[in-house]
Coordinates of C-alpha atoms and ligand atoms in Angstrom, one line a residue:
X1 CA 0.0 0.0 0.0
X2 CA 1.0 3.6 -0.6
X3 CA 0.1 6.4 1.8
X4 CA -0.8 9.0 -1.2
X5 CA -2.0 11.5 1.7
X6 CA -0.4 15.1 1.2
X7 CA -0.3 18.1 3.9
X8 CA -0.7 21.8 2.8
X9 CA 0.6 23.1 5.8
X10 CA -2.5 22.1 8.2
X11 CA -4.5 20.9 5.5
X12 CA -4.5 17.2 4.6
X13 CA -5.3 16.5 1.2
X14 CA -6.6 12.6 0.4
X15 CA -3.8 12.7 -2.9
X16 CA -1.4 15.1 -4.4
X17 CA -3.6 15.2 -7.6
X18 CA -5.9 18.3 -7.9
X19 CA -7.7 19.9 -10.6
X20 CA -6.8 24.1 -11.4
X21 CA -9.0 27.1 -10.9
X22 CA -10.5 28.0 -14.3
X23 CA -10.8 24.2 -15.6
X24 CA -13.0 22.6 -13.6
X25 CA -16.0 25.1 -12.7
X26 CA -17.1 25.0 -9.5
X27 CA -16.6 21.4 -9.0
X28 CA -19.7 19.8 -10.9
X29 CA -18.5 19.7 -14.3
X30 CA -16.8 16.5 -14.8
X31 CA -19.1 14.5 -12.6
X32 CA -20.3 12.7 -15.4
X33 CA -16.9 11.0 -16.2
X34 CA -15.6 10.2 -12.6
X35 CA -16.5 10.9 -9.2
X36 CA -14.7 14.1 -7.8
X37 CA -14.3 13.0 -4.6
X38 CA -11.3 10.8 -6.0
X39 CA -9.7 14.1 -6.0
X40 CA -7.1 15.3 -3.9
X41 CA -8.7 18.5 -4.2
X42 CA -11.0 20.9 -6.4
X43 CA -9.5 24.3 -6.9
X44 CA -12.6 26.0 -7.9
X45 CA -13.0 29.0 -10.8
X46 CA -11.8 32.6 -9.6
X47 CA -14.5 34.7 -8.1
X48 CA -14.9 38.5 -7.1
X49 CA -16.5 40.2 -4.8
X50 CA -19.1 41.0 -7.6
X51 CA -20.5 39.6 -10.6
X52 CA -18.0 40.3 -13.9
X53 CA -18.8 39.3 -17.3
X54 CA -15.4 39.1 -18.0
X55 CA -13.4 39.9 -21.5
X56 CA -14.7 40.7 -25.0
X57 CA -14.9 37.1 -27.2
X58 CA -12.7 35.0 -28.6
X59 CA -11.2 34.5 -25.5
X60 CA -9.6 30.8 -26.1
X61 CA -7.2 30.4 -28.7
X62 CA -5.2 27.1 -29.6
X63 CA -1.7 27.0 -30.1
X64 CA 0.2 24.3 -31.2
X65 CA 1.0 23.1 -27.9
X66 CA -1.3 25.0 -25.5
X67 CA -4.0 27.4 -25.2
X68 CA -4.3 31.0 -24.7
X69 CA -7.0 32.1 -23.0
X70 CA -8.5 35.7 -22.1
X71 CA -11.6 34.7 -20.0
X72 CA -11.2 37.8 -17.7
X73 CA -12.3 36.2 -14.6
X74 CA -16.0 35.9 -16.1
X75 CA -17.9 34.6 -12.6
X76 CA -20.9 34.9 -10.7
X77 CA -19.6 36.8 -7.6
X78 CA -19.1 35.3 -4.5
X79 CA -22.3 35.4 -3.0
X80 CA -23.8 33.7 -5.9
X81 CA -20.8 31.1 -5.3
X82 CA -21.9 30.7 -1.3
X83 CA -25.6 30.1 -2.1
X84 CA -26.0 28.2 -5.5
X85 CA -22.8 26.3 -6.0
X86 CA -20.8 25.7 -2.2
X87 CA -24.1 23.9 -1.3
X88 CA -24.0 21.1 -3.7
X89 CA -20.2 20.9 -4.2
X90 CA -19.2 20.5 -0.2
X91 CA -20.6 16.7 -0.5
X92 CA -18.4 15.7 -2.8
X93 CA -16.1 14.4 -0.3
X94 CA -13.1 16.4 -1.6
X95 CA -11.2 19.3 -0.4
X96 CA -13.1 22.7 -1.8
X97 CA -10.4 25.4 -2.2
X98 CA -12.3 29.0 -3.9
X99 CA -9.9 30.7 -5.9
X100 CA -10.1 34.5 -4.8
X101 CA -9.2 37.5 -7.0
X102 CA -9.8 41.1 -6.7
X103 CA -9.3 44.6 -8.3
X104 CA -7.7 45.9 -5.3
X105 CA -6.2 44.7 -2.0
X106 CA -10.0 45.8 -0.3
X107 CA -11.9 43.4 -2.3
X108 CA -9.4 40.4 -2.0
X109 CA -10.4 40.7 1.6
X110 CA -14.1 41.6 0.8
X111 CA -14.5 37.8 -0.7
X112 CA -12.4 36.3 1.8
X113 CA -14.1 37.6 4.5
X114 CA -17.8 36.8 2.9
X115 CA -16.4 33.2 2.6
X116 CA -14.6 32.9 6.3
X117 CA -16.6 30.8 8.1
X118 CA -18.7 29.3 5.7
X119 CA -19.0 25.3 5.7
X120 CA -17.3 23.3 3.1
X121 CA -14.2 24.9 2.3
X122 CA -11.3 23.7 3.3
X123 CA -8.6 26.6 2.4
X124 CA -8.6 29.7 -0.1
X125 CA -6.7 30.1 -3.2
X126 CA -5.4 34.1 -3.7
X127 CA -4.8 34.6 -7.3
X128 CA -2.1 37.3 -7.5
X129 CA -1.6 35.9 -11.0
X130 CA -4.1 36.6 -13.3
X131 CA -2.9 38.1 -16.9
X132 CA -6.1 38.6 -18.1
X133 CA -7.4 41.6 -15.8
X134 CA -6.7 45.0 -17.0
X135 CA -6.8 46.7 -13.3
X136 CA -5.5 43.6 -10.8
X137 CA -4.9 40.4 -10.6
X138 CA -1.0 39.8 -12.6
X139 CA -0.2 43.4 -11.0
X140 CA -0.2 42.3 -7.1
X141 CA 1.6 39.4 -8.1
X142 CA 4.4 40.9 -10.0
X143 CA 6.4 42.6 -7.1
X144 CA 7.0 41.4 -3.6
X145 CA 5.7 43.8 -1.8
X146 CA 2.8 44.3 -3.1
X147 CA 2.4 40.4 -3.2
X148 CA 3.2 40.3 0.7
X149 CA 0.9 43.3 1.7
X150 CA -2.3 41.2 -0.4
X151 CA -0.8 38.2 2.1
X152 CA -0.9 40.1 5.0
X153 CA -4.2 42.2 4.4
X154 CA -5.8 38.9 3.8
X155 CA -4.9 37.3 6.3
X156 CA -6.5 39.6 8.8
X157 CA -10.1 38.7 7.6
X158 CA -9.8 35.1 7.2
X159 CA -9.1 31.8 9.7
X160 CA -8.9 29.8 6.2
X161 CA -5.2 28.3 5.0
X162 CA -4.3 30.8 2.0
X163 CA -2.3 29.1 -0.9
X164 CA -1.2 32.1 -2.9
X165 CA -1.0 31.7 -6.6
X166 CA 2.0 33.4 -7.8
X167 CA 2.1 34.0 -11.5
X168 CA 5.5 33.2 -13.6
X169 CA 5.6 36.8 -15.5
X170 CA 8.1 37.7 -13.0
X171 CA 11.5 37.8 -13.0
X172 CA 12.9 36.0 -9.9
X173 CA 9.7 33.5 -8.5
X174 CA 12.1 33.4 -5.3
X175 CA 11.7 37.0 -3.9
X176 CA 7.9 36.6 -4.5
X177 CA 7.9 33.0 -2.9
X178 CA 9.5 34.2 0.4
X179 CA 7.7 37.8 0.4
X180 CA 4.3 35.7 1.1
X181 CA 5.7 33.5 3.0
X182 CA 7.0 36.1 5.5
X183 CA 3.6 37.5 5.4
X184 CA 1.9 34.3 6.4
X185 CA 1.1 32.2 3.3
X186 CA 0.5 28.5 4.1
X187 CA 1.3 27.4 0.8
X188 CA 1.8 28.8 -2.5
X189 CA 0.6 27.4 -6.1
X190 CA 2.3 27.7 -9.2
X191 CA 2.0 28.4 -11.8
X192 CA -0.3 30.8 -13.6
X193 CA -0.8 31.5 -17.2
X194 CA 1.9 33.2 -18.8
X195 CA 1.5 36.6 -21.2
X196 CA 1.0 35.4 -24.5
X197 CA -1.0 36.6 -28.2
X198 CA -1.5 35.4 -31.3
X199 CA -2.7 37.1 -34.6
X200 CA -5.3 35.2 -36.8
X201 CA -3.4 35.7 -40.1
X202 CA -7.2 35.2 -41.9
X203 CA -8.6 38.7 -40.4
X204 CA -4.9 40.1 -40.2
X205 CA -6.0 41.0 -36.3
X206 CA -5.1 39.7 -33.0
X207 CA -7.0 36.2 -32.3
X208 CA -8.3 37.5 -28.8
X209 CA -11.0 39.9 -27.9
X210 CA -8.5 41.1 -25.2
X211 CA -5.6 41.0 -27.8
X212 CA -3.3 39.6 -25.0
X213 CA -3.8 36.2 -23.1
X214 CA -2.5 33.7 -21.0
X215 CA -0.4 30.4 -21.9
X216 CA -1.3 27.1 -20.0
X217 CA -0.7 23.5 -21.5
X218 CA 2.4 21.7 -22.5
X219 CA 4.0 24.4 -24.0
X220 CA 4.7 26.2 -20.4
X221 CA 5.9 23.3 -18.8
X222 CA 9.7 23.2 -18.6
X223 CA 9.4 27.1 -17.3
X224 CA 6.6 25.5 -15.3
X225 CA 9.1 22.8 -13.5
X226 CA 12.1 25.4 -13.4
X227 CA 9.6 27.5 -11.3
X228 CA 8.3 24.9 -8.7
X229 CA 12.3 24.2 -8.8
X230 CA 13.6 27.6 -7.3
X231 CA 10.3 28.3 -5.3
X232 CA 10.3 25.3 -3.7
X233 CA 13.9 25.9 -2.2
X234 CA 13.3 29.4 -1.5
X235 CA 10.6 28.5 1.3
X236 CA 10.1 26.0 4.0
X237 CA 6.3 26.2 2.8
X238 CA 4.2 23.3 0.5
X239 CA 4.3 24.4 -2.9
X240 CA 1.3 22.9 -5.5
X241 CA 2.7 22.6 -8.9
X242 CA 1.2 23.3 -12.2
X243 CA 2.0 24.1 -15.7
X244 CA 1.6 21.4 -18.9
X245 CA 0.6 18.4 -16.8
X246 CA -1.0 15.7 -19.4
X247 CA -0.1 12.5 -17.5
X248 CA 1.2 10.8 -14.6
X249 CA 4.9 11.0 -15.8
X250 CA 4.3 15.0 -16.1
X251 CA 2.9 14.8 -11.9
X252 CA 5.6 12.5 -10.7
X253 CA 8.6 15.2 -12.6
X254 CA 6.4 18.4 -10.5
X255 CA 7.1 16.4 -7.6
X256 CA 10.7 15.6 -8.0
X257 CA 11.2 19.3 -8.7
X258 CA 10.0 20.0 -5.3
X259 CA 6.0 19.9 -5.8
X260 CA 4.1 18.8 -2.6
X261 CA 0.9 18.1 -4.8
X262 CA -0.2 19.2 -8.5
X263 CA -2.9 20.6 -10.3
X264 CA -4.2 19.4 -13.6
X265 CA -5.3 22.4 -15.6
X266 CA -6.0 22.7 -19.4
X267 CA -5.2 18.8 -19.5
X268 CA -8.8 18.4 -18.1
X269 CA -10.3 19.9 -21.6
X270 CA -8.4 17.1 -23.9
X271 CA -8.7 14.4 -21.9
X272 CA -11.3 14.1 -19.2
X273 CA -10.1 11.5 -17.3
X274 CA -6.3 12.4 -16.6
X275 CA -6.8 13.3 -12.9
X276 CA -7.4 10.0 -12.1
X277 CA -5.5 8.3 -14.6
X278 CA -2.4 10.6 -13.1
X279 CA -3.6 9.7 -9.0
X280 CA -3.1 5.7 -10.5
X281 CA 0.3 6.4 -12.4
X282 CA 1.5 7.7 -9.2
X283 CA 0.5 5.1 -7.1
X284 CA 2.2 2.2 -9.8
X285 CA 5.3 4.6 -10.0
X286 CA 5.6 4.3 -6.1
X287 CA 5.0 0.6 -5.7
X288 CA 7.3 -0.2 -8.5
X289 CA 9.9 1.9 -6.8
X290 CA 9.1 0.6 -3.1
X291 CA 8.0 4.0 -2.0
X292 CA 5.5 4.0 0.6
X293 CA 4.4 7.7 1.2
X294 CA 4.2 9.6 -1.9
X295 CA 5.9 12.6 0.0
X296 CA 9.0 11.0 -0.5
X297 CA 9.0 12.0 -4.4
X298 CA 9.1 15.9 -3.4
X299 CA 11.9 17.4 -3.9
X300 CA 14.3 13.8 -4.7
X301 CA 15.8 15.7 -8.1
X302 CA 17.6 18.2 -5.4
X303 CA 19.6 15.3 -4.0
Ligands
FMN401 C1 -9.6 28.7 -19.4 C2 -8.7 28.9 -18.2 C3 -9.3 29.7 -17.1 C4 -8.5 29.9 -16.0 N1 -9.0 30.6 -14.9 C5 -8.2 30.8 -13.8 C6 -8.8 31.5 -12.7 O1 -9.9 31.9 -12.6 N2 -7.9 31.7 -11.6 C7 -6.6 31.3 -11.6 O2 -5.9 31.5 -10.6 N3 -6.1 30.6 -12.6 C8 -6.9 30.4 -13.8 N4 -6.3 29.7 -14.8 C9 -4.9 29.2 -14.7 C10 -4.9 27.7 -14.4 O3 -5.5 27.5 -13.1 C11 -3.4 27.2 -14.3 O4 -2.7 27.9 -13.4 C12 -2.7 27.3 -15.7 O5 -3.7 27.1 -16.8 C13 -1.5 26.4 -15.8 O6 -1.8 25.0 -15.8 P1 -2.2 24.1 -17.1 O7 -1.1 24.3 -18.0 O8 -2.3 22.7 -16.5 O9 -3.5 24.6 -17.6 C14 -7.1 29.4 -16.0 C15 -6.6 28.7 -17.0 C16 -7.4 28.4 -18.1 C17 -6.8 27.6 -19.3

């Protein structure tokens, strides 16, 4: 047998296989082709304090190895997320992490606070990360201190675990890994979409509404991995990795960079079934190697 449970600081996660804000809804969504509560976790869509409608359309884009997307954070608003969605997603028997974005540090803590408290959810995810927001999001993740001070402001309204969602458009993921730590961050996720466009050569124009996008899919995974890699021994705190992951192999290299647990993003919309088919892969990857607790596999590339 292998012990596939996972901490996040004082949360303890069933597996290190989770599914990424933005892919997944709020946690119903892919109930028809597995149960969720195989899940090590459901990071749920980004919400605001408010209803947004998010950016003009296209706003997905394929690239030959990833997508670009330009949603904009389109959501219902987070009381709409308390009252029509938390109720029927808490049963899953899954770990229910919001993802939590805002235009400025006051409403970060607006939709923390409305969600402290409230049954069912088992930490908060606080994008600083987002590209696709004109007025937030990518711009309180770029620099530390401004990072730290959306930590720290947070923190004050909420008992919930904050895993802070850093976004790669930086230059050095180390100074913003320890600035949240310092603040009080319990974990931190990586990583976000990264910057990207495209031009649709048939209307001569850019492909997205919002002209500029963000990268996810196989295409950002070796700067993906890198990341985890120097963020992970920058801090003392459990790091989720993300980026590109398609299959088990992609999960196991996450956590030999230094990953504590790792979320499946835009691999959900090609194939369905890769969460689970990545918590199994794990599992034979560990028995064939005489592992016992899957924890062992963070961070093993370092030695
Ligand atoms: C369509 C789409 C919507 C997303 N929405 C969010 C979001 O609301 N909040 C967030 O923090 N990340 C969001 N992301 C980023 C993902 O959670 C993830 O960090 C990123 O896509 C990298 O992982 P991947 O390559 O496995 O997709 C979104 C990504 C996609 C593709």
């Amino acid at each position: 047998m292998v012990n596939l449970k996972v901490k996040l600081g004082a949360l303890e996660l069933n597996n290190p296989v989770t599914v990424a804000s933005g892919t997944y809804g709020f946690g119903l969504e892919y109930a028809d082709f597995y149960d969720p509560g195989k899940l090590g976790a459901i990071f749920t869509k980004g919400i605001t304090f408010k209803p947004r409608h998010g950016n003009p359309p296209p706003r997905l884009w394929e690239t030959p190895s990833g997508i670009l997307n330009s949603i904009g954070l389109e959501n219902p608003g987070v009381e709409a997320f308390v009252n029509e969605y938390l109720p029927r997603v808490k049963g899953l028997g899954t770990a229910i992490i919001p993802n939590i974005s805002g235009s400025t540090v006051e409403e970060y803590c607006q939709v923390a606070e409305h969600l402290n408290g409230k049954e069912g959810i088992a930490a908060l995810e606080v994008n600083i990360s987002c590209p696709n927001v004109k007025e937030g999001g990518m711009a309180f993740g770029s620099c530390p201190n401004v990072a730290a001070n959306v930590v720290k402001e947070v923190k004050k309204v909420t008992n919930l675990p904050l895993i802070v969602k850093l976004s790669p458009n930086v230059t050095d993921i180390a100074a913003v890994a320890r600035a949240v730590e310092e603040q009080g961050a319990d974990a931190l996720s990586l990583i976000n979409t990264l910057l990207g466009m495209a031009i649709d050569i048939r209307t001569q124009r850019p492909a997205l509404g919002n002209i500029m996008g963000g990268l996810s899919g196989p295409a950002v995974k070796p700067v993906a991995v890198r990341m985890v890699w120097q963020a992970s021994q920058a801090v003392k705190i459990p790091i989720v990795g993300m980026g590109g992951i398609n299959s088990w192999q992609d999960a196991v290299e996450f956590m030999l960079a230094g990953a504590h647990a790792v979320c499946i993003g835009t691999g959900n919309f090609a194939k369905p079934m890769v969460a689970v088919e990545v918590i199994e892969g794990i599992e034979r990857y560990c028995k064939e190697r005489n592992i016992s607790n899957v924890t062992e596999l963070t961070g093993r590339a370092w030695k």
